[in-house]
């Protein structure tokens, strides 16, 4: 990071941001024009437009890319943070192995299912047992996909399954522990209402969901499983972007 910071023309955070932006903008320019990431072409030098049409196209493409960076770079920063915490989880997976991680998940979820059996009606217990099975399988699949590695596998499978494994424990715990309802279930209900009014209103989807489903009991778990996959794909994508801009060591 220090080398890239120095190349960016400054130290600390400002230098790192400048280096990242130069890297992203150069990659954008190279989609159309050759040799745009300057120092990567030290022998031939950076290509510059010569004719008037080339200059118009070059600078228009450059401005368009700069505007795109206003959206893209904050996503890259999210990718840096996600990559850091994902590395911590992956380190735990490496130490315990897939079998160890799955065994711990099975113990935790088995305990929650037993608690549900002692406190809730049979229908709710079955639903929580199903959620427990989904979470345990998701944990195993996330660990397995992480071990396989590769950007497509991580984005498509590791991150979504990891999100499922992370989201379900507090939700199911809140279903069997009344003291957690205000911390987990009530904010979940508020989020669901906001999503229905602001995101899922397209095509009358919010009306369909309100007419056919009630957000209570195990439906909270189903809701967070549904959220975990697009969120996992989003986080996997921004981590891939962060790796493109600043590869992890």
PDB file of C-alpha atoms in Angstrom:
ATOM      1  CA  UNK A   1       0.000   0.000   0.000  1.00  0.00           C
ATOM      2  CA  UNK A   2       2.880   2.350   0.755  1.00  0.00           C
ATOM      3  CA  UNK A   3       4.273   1.998  -2.789  1.00  0.00           C
ATOM      4  CA  UNK A   4       0.930   2.761  -4.367  1.00  0.00           C
ATOM      5  CA  UNK A   5       0.417   5.660  -1.971  1.00  0.00           C
ATOM      6  CA  UNK A   6       3.746   7.137  -2.968  1.00  0.00           C
ATOM      7  CA  UNK A   7       2.864   6.712  -6.624  1.00  0.00           C
ATOM      8  CA  UNK A   8      -0.405   8.449  -5.971  1.00  0.00           C
ATOM      9  CA  UNK A   9       1.505  11.574  -5.091  1.00  0.00           C
ATOM     10  CA  UNK A  10       0.908  11.744  -1.345  1.00  0.00           C
ATOM     11  CA  UNK A  11       0.893   9.852   1.901  1.00  0.00           C
ATOM     12  CA  UNK A  12      -1.795   8.613   4.217  1.00  0.00           C
ATOM     13  CA  UNK A  13      -5.460   8.356   3.358  1.00  0.00           C
ATOM     14  CA  UNK A  14      -5.426  11.144   0.763  1.00  0.00           C
ATOM     15  CA  UNK A  15      -2.617   9.489  -1.154  1.00  0.00           C
ATOM     16  CA  UNK A  16      -4.325   6.097  -1.014  1.00  0.00           C
ATOM     17  CA  UNK A  17      -7.600   7.572  -2.289  1.00  0.00           C
ATOM     18  CA  UNK A  18      -5.802   9.388  -5.100  1.00  0.00           C
ATOM     19  CA  UNK A  19      -3.994   6.185  -6.107  1.00  0.00           C
ATOM     20  CA  UNK A  20      -7.249   4.222  -6.104  1.00  0.00           C
ATOM     21  CA  UNK A  21      -9.025   6.832  -8.199  1.00  0.00           C
ATOM     22  CA  UNK A  22      -6.142   6.920 -10.679  1.00  0.00           C
ATOM     23  CA  UNK A  23      -6.273   3.141 -10.929  1.00  0.00           C
ATOM     24  CA  UNK A  24     -10.028   3.061 -11.490  1.00  0.00           C
ATOM     25  CA  UNK A  25     -10.025   5.933 -13.953  1.00  0.00           C
ATOM     26  CA  UNK A  26      -7.119   4.442 -15.874  1.00  0.00           C
ATOM     27  CA  UNK A  27      -8.887   1.088 -16.103  1.00  0.00           C
ATOM     28  CA  UNK A  28     -12.005   2.882 -17.372  1.00  0.00           C
ATOM     29  CA  UNK A  29     -10.035   4.756 -20.020  1.00  0.00           C
ATOM     30  CA  UNK A  30      -8.351   1.546 -21.207  1.00  0.00           C
ATOM     31  CA  UNK A  31     -11.726   0.090 -22.099  1.00  0.00           C
ATOM     32  CA  UNK A  32     -11.604   2.324 -25.194  1.00  0.00           C
ATOM     33  CA  UNK A  33      -8.105   3.822 -25.419  1.00  0.00           C
ATOM     34  CA  UNK A  34      -4.721   2.058 -25.156  1.00  0.00           C
ATOM     35  CA  UNK A  35      -2.049   2.559 -22.481  1.00  0.00           C
ATOM     36  CA  UNK A  36      -3.909   4.738 -19.996  1.00  0.00           C
ATOM     37  CA  UNK A  37      -2.508   3.557 -16.664  1.00  0.00           C
ATOM     38  CA  UNK A  38       0.679   5.529 -17.322  1.00  0.00           C
ATOM     39  CA  UNK A  39       3.371   3.841 -15.235  1.00  0.00           C
ATOM     40  CA  UNK A  40       2.160   0.412 -16.278  1.00  0.00           C
ATOM     41  CA  UNK A  41       3.455   1.352 -19.756  1.00  0.00           C
ATOM     42  CA  UNK A  42       6.729   3.022 -18.805  1.00  0.00           C
ATOM     43  CA  UNK A  43       8.506   2.025 -22.040  1.00  0.00           C
ATOM     44  CA  UNK A  44       5.964   3.309 -24.559  1.00  0.00           C
ATOM     45  CA  UNK A  45       4.440   5.980 -22.380  1.00  0.00           C
ATOM     46  CA  UNK A  46       0.803   6.925 -21.896  1.00  0.00           C
ATOM     47  CA  UNK A  47      -1.227   7.254 -25.088  1.00  0.00           C
ATOM     48  CA  UNK A  48      -2.557  10.733 -25.863  1.00  0.00           C
ATOM     49  CA  UNK A  49      -5.126  11.793 -28.476  1.00  0.00           C
ATOM     50  CA  UNK A  50      -3.784  13.723 -31.465  1.00  0.00           C
ATOM     51  CA  UNK A  51      -6.641  14.519 -33.823  1.00  0.00           C
ATOM     52  CA  UNK A  52      -9.655  16.641 -32.911  1.00  0.00           C
ATOM     53  CA  UNK A  53     -12.144  13.709 -33.072  1.00  0.00           C
ATOM     54  CA  UNK A  54      -9.807  11.674 -30.861  1.00  0.00           C
ATOM     55  CA  UNK A  55      -9.587  14.521 -28.349  1.00  0.00           C
ATOM     56  CA  UNK A  56     -13.367  14.972 -28.229  1.00  0.00           C
ATOM     57  CA  UNK A  57     -13.951  11.262 -27.719  1.00  0.00           C
ATOM     58  CA  UNK A  58     -11.083  10.984 -25.218  1.00  0.00           C
ATOM     59  CA  UNK A  59     -12.126  13.814 -22.936  1.00  0.00           C
ATOM     60  CA  UNK A  60     -15.841  12.985 -23.162  1.00  0.00           C
ATOM     61  CA  UNK A  61     -15.052   9.408 -22.117  1.00  0.00           C
ATOM     62  CA  UNK A  62     -12.821  10.736 -19.338  1.00  0.00           C
ATOM     63  CA  UNK A  63     -15.552  13.019 -17.944  1.00  0.00           C
ATOM     64  CA  UNK A  64     -18.101  10.223 -18.119  1.00  0.00           C
ATOM     65  CA  UNK A  65     -15.736   7.964 -16.170  1.00  0.00           C
ATOM     66  CA  UNK A  66     -15.084  10.656 -13.564  1.00  0.00           C
ATOM     67  CA  UNK A  67     -18.810  11.015 -12.936  1.00  0.00           C
ATOM     68  CA  UNK A  68     -19.076   7.245 -12.590  1.00  0.00           C
ATOM     69  CA  UNK A  69     -16.348   7.271  -9.936  1.00  0.00           C
ATOM     70  CA  UNK A  70     -18.598   9.370  -7.707  1.00  0.00           C
ATOM     71  CA  UNK A  71     -20.737   6.223  -7.376  1.00  0.00           C
ATOM     72  CA  UNK A  72     -18.108   3.544  -7.881  1.00  0.00           C
ATOM     73  CA  UNK A  73     -15.483   4.601  -5.353  1.00  0.00           C
ATOM     74  CA  UNK A  74     -17.788   4.601  -2.288  1.00  0.00           C
ATOM     75  CA  UNK A  75     -18.720   1.039  -3.302  1.00  0.00           C
ATOM     76  CA  UNK A  76     -15.014   0.228  -3.415  1.00  0.00           C
ATOM     77  CA  UNK A  77     -14.615   1.503   0.148  1.00  0.00           C
ATOM     78  CA  UNK A  78     -17.508  -0.748   1.227  1.00  0.00           C
ATOM     79  CA  UNK A  79     -15.645  -3.565  -0.508  1.00  0.00           C
ATOM     80  CA  UNK A  80     -12.483  -2.846   1.510  1.00  0.00           C
ATOM     81  CA  UNK A  81     -14.399  -3.043   4.800  1.00  0.00           C
ATOM     82  CA  UNK A  82     -16.281  -6.186   3.763  1.00  0.00           C
ATOM     83  CA  UNK A  83     -13.072  -7.858   2.647  1.00  0.00           C
ATOM     84  CA  UNK A  84     -11.462  -7.145   6.021  1.00  0.00           C
ATOM     85  CA  UNK A  85     -14.235  -8.792   8.033  1.00  0.00           C
ATOM     86  CA  UNK A  86     -14.616 -11.610   5.510  1.00  0.00           C
ATOM     87  CA  UNK A  87     -10.924 -12.354   5.972  1.00  0.00           C
ATOM     88  CA  UNK A  88     -11.498 -12.659   9.729  1.00  0.00           C
ATOM     89  CA  UNK A  89     -14.317 -15.160   9.182  1.00  0.00           C
ATOM     90  CA  UNK A  90     -12.287 -17.052   6.608  1.00  0.00           C
ATOM     91  CA  UNK A  91      -9.412 -17.265   9.082  1.00  0.00           C
ATOM     92  CA  UNK A  92     -11.771 -18.946  11.553  1.00  0.00           C
ATOM     93  CA  UNK A  93     -12.931 -21.328   8.830  1.00  0.00           C
ATOM     94  CA  UNK A  94      -9.305 -22.163   8.015  1.00  0.00           C
ATOM     95  CA  UNK A  95      -8.502 -22.968  11.639  1.00  0.00           C
ATOM     96  CA  UNK A  96     -11.598 -25.067  12.286  1.00  0.00           C
ATOM     97  CA  UNK A  97     -12.091 -26.581   8.844  1.00  0.00           C
ATOM     98  CA  UNK A  98     -15.415 -27.135   7.112  1.00  0.00           C
ATOM     99  CA  UNK A  99     -16.352 -29.981   9.453  1.00  0.00           C
ATOM    100  CA  UNK A 100     -15.546 -27.919  12.550  1.00  0.00           C
ATOM    101  CA  UNK A 101     -17.500 -24.882  11.404  1.00  0.00           C
ATOM    102  CA  UNK A 102     -20.482 -27.055  10.460  1.00  0.00           C
ATOM    103  CA  UNK A 103     -20.356 -28.869  13.800  1.00  0.00           C
ATOM    104  CA  UNK A 104     -20.472 -25.590  15.729  1.00  0.00           C
ATOM    105  CA  UNK A 105     -23.385 -24.370  13.602  1.00  0.00           C
ATOM    106  CA  UNK A 106     -25.211 -27.655  14.184  1.00  0.00           C
ATOM    107  CA  UNK A 107     -24.689 -27.340  17.950  1.00  0.00           C
ATOM    108  CA  UNK A 108     -25.957 -23.740  18.055  1.00  0.00           C
ATOM    109  CA  UNK A 109     -28.967 -24.376  15.861  1.00  0.00           C
ATOM    110  CA  UNK A 110     -29.799 -27.631  17.548  1.00  0.00           C
ATOM    111  CA  UNK A 111     -29.867 -25.821  20.889  1.00  0.00           C
ATOM    112  CA  UNK A 112     -32.186 -23.117  19.522  1.00  0.00           C
ATOM    113  CA  UNK A 113     -34.503 -25.756  18.071  1.00  0.00           C
ATOM    114  CA  UNK A 114     -34.721 -27.550  21.423  1.00  0.00           C
ATOM    115  CA  UNK A 115     -35.532 -24.260  23.166  1.00  0.00           C
ATOM    116  CA  UNK A 116     -38.225 -23.607  20.567  1.00  0.00           C
ATOM    117  CA  UNK A 117     -39.660 -27.076  21.168  1.00  0.00           C
ATOM    118  CA  UNK A 118     -39.965 -26.337  24.898  1.00  0.00           C
ATOM    119  CA  UNK A 119     -41.558 -22.902  24.487  1.00  0.00           C
ATOM    120  CA  UNK A 120     -43.508 -22.714  21.219  1.00  0.00           C
ATOM    121  CA  UNK A 121     -46.351 -24.561  19.477  1.00  0.00           C
ATOM    122  CA  UNK A 122     -45.511 -27.469  17.192  1.00  0.00           C
ATOM    123  CA  UNK A 123     -46.033 -25.452  13.991  1.00  0.00           C
ATOM    124  CA  UNK A 124     -43.565 -22.767  15.080  1.00  0.00           C
ATOM    125  CA  UNK A 125     -41.078 -25.385  16.255  1.00  0.00           C
ATOM    126  CA  UNK A 126     -41.156 -27.100  12.876  1.00  0.00           C
ATOM    127  CA  UNK A 127     -40.597 -23.786  11.109  1.00  0.00           C
ATOM    128  CA  UNK A 128     -37.673 -22.916  13.369  1.00  0.00           C
ATOM    129  CA  UNK A 129     -36.270 -26.411  12.873  1.00  0.00           C
ATOM    130  CA  UNK A 130     -36.424 -25.820   9.121  1.00  0.00           C
ATOM    131  CA  UNK A 131     -34.662 -22.478   9.572  1.00  0.00           C
ATOM    132  CA  UNK A 132     -32.028 -24.234  11.656  1.00  0.00           C
ATOM    133  CA  UNK A 133     -31.442 -26.756   8.877  1.00  0.00           C
ATOM    134  CA  UNK A 134     -31.169 -23.960   6.303  1.00  0.00           C
ATOM    135  CA  UNK A 135     -28.669 -22.057   8.455  1.00  0.00           C
ATOM    136  CA  UNK A 136     -26.537 -25.150   9.135  1.00  0.00           C
ATOM    137  CA  UNK A 137     -26.444 -26.094   5.458  1.00  0.00           C
ATOM    138  CA  UNK A 138     -25.702 -22.465   4.535  1.00  0.00           C
ATOM    139  CA  UNK A 139     -22.768 -22.433   6.944  1.00  0.00           C
ATOM    140  CA  UNK A 140     -21.340 -25.594   5.391  1.00  0.00           C
ATOM    141  CA  UNK A 141     -21.877 -24.301   1.846  1.00  0.00           C
ATOM    142  CA  UNK A 142     -20.319 -20.915   2.638  1.00  0.00           C
ATOM    143  CA  UNK A 143     -17.272 -22.592   4.175  1.00  0.00           C
ATOM    144  CA  UNK A 144     -16.986 -24.981   1.245  1.00  0.00           C
ATOM    145  CA  UNK A 145     -17.304 -22.227  -1.358  1.00  0.00           C
ATOM    146  CA  UNK A 146     -14.727 -20.132   0.504  1.00  0.00           C
ATOM    147  CA  UNK A 147     -12.296 -23.045   0.460  1.00  0.00           C
ATOM    148  CA  UNK A 148     -12.821 -23.625  -3.257  1.00  0.00           C
ATOM    149  CA  UNK A 149     -12.064 -19.952  -3.852  1.00  0.00           C
ATOM    150  CA  UNK A 150     -12.248 -18.061  -7.104  1.00  0.00           C
ATOM    151  CA  UNK A 151     -14.090 -14.808  -7.685  1.00  0.00           C
ATOM    152  CA  UNK A 152     -17.247 -16.231  -9.342  1.00  0.00           C
ATOM    153  CA  UNK A 153     -17.696 -18.904  -6.664  1.00  0.00           C
ATOM    154  CA  UNK A 154     -17.195 -16.382  -3.873  1.00  0.00           C
ATOM    155  CA  UNK A 155     -19.643 -13.854  -5.336  1.00  0.00           C
ATOM    156  CA  UNK A 156     -22.361 -16.335  -6.333  1.00  0.00           C
ATOM    157  CA  UNK A 157     -22.204 -18.733  -3.388  1.00  0.00           C
ATOM    158  CA  UNK A 158     -19.837 -17.927  -0.505  1.00  0.00           C
ATOM    159  CA  UNK A 159     -21.150 -14.448   0.354  1.00  0.00           C
ATOM    160  CA  UNK A 160     -24.914 -15.181   0.032  1.00  0.00           C
ATOM    161  CA  UNK A 161     -24.688 -18.351   2.117  1.00  0.00           C
ATOM    162  CA  UNK A 162     -22.505 -16.572   4.677  1.00  0.00           C
ATOM    163  CA  UNK A 163     -25.103 -13.788   4.962  1.00  0.00           C
ATOM    164  CA  UNK A 164     -27.811 -16.399   5.565  1.00  0.00           C
ATOM    165  CA  UNK A 165     -25.721 -18.038   8.277  1.00  0.00           C
ATOM    166  CA  UNK A 166     -25.134 -14.636   9.934  1.00  0.00           C
ATOM    167  CA  UNK A 167     -28.689 -13.269   9.716  1.00  0.00           C
ATOM    168  CA  UNK A 168     -30.691 -16.245  10.910  1.00  0.00           C
ATOM    169  CA  UNK A 169     -29.225 -16.789  14.436  1.00  0.00           C
ATOM    170  CA  UNK A 170     -30.376 -13.458  15.959  1.00  0.00           C
ATOM    171  CA  UNK A 171     -33.787 -13.723  14.255  1.00  0.00           C
ATOM    172  CA  UNK A 172     -34.480 -17.243  15.484  1.00  0.00           C
ATOM    173  CA  UNK A 173     -33.085 -16.379  18.907  1.00  0.00           C
ATOM    174  CA  UNK A 174     -35.529 -13.475  19.081  1.00  0.00           C
ATOM    175  CA  UNK A 175     -38.405 -15.814  18.206  1.00  0.00           C
ATOM    176  CA  UNK A 176     -37.690 -17.959  21.261  1.00  0.00           C
ATOM    177  CA  UNK A 177     -36.425 -15.182  23.575  1.00  0.00           C
ATOM    178  CA  UNK A 178     -39.034 -12.457  24.274  1.00  0.00           C
ATOM    179  CA  UNK A 179     -36.409 -10.040  25.598  1.00  0.00           C
ATOM    180  CA  UNK A 180     -34.835  -9.874  22.115  1.00  0.00           C
ATOM    181  CA  UNK A 181     -38.035  -9.007  20.263  1.00  0.00           C
ATOM    182  CA  UNK A 182     -37.540  -5.259  20.604  1.00  0.00           C
ATOM    183  CA  UNK A 183     -33.942  -5.502  19.427  1.00  0.00           C
ATOM    184  CA  UNK A 184     -34.426  -7.811  16.429  1.00  0.00           C
ATOM    185  CA  UNK A 185     -38.052  -8.338  15.421  1.00  0.00           C
ATOM    186  CA  UNK A 186     -39.412  -4.800  15.766  1.00  0.00           C
ATOM    187  CA  UNK A 187     -36.619  -3.240  13.647  1.00  0.00           C
ATOM    188  CA  UNK A 188     -37.158  -6.077  11.149  1.00  0.00           C
ATOM    189  CA  UNK A 189     -40.847  -5.181  10.935  1.00  0.00           C
ATOM    190  CA  UNK A 190     -40.019  -1.500  10.415  1.00  0.00           C
ATOM    191  CA  UNK A 191     -37.523  -2.400   7.706  1.00  0.00           C
ATOM    192  CA  UNK A 192     -40.071  -4.652   5.970  1.00  0.00           C
ATOM    193  CA  UNK A 193     -42.660  -1.852   6.000  1.00  0.00           C
ATOM    194  CA  UNK A 194     -40.129   0.599   4.564  1.00  0.00           C
ATOM    195  CA  UNK A 195     -39.098  -1.871   1.839  1.00  0.00           C
ATOM    196  CA  UNK A 196     -42.716  -2.508   0.858  1.00  0.00           C
ATOM    197  CA  UNK A 197     -43.436   1.205   0.571  1.00  0.00           C
ATOM    198  CA  UNK A 198     -40.209   2.292  -1.119  1.00  0.00           C
ATOM    199  CA  UNK A 199     -38.666  -0.664  -2.987  1.00  0.00           C
ATOM    200  CA  UNK A 200     -41.285  -3.355  -3.624  1.00  0.00           C
ATOM    201  CA  UNK A 201     -44.078  -1.076  -4.793  1.00  0.00           C
ATOM    202  CA  UNK A 202     -43.169  -1.678  -8.457  1.00  0.00           C
ATOM    203  CA  UNK A 203     -45.874  -3.655 -10.224  1.00  0.00           C
ATOM    204  CA  UNK A 204     -48.019  -3.820  -7.103  1.00  0.00           C
ATOM    205  CA  UNK A 205     -45.691  -6.389  -5.491  1.00  0.00           C
ATOM    206  CA  UNK A 206     -46.120  -4.771  -2.073  1.00  0.00           C
ATOM    207  CA  UNK A 207     -49.914  -5.116  -2.287  1.00  0.00           C
ATOM    208  CA  UNK A 208     -49.579  -8.785  -3.228  1.00  0.00           C
ATOM    209  CA  UNK A 209     -47.253  -9.474  -0.292  1.00  0.00           C
ATOM    210  CA  UNK A 210     -49.469  -7.635   2.185  1.00  0.00           C
ATOM    211  CA  UNK A 211     -52.585  -9.455   0.967  1.00  0.00           C
ATOM    212  CA  UNK A 212     -51.066 -12.946   1.079  1.00  0.00           C
ATOM    213  CA  UNK A 213     -48.491 -12.938   3.867  1.00  0.00           C
ATOM    214  CA  UNK A 214     -48.202 -11.785   7.461  1.00  0.00           C
ATOM    215  CA  UNK A 215     -44.872 -10.927   9.011  1.00  0.00           C
ATOM    216  CA  UNK A 216     -44.977 -12.962  12.189  1.00  0.00           C
ATOM    217  CA  UNK A 217     -43.193 -15.953  13.662  1.00  0.00           C
ATOM    218  CA  UNK A 218     -40.957 -17.846  11.261  1.00  0.00           C
ATOM    219  CA  UNK A 219     -41.817 -15.399   8.454  1.00  0.00           C
ATOM    220  CA  UNK A 220     -39.136 -13.128   9.932  1.00  0.00           C
ATOM    221  CA  UNK A 221     -36.558 -15.840   9.258  1.00  0.00           C
ATOM    222  CA  UNK A 222     -37.856 -16.305   5.698  1.00  0.00           C
ATOM    223  CA  UNK A 223     -37.633 -12.563   5.116  1.00  0.00           C
ATOM    224  CA  UNK A 224     -33.976 -12.412   6.129  1.00  0.00           C
ATOM    225  CA  UNK A 225     -33.121 -15.446   4.017  1.00  0.00           C
ATOM    226  CA  UNK A 226     -34.638 -13.572   1.076  1.00  0.00           C
ATOM    227  CA  UNK A 227     -32.569 -10.488   1.901  1.00  0.00           C
ATOM    228  CA  UNK A 228     -29.333 -12.391   2.452  1.00  0.00           C
ATOM    229  CA  UNK A 229     -28.893 -13.503  -1.155  1.00  0.00           C
ATOM    230  CA  UNK A 230     -29.068 -10.151  -3.000  1.00  0.00           C
ATOM    231  CA  UNK A 231     -27.090  -8.561  -0.175  1.00  0.00           C
ATOM    232  CA  UNK A 232     -24.484 -11.317  -0.404  1.00  0.00           C
ATOM    233  CA  UNK A 233     -24.208 -10.851  -4.163  1.00  0.00           C
ATOM    234  CA  UNK A 234     -23.822  -7.099  -3.656  1.00  0.00           C
ATOM    235  CA  UNK A 235     -21.088  -7.504  -1.028  1.00  0.00           C
ATOM    236  CA  UNK A 236     -19.299 -10.130  -3.090  1.00  0.00           C
ATOM    237  CA  UNK A 237     -19.330  -7.784  -6.072  1.00  0.00           C
ATOM    238  CA  UNK A 238     -17.926  -4.803  -4.157  1.00  0.00           C
ATOM    239  CA  UNK A 239     -15.205  -7.033  -2.670  1.00  0.00           C
ATOM    240  CA  UNK A 240     -14.307  -8.144  -6.193  1.00  0.00           C
ATOM    241  CA  UNK A 241     -14.140  -4.460  -7.135  1.00  0.00           C
ATOM    242  CA  UNK A 242     -11.894  -3.740  -4.143  1.00  0.00           C
ATOM    243  CA  UNK A 243      -9.610  -6.622  -5.159  1.00  0.00           C
ATOM    244  CA  UNK A 244      -9.438  -5.195  -8.652  1.00  0.00           C
ATOM    245  CA  UNK A 245      -8.422  -1.753  -7.402  1.00  0.00           C
ATOM    246  CA  UNK A 246      -6.197  -2.841  -4.523  1.00  0.00           C
ATOM    247  CA  UNK A 247      -5.439  -6.576  -4.474  1.00  0.00           C
ATOM    248  CA  UNK A 248      -5.244  -8.060  -1.002  1.00  0.00           C
ATOM    249  CA  UNK A 249      -1.876  -9.287   0.136  1.00  0.00           C
TER     250      UNK A 249
END
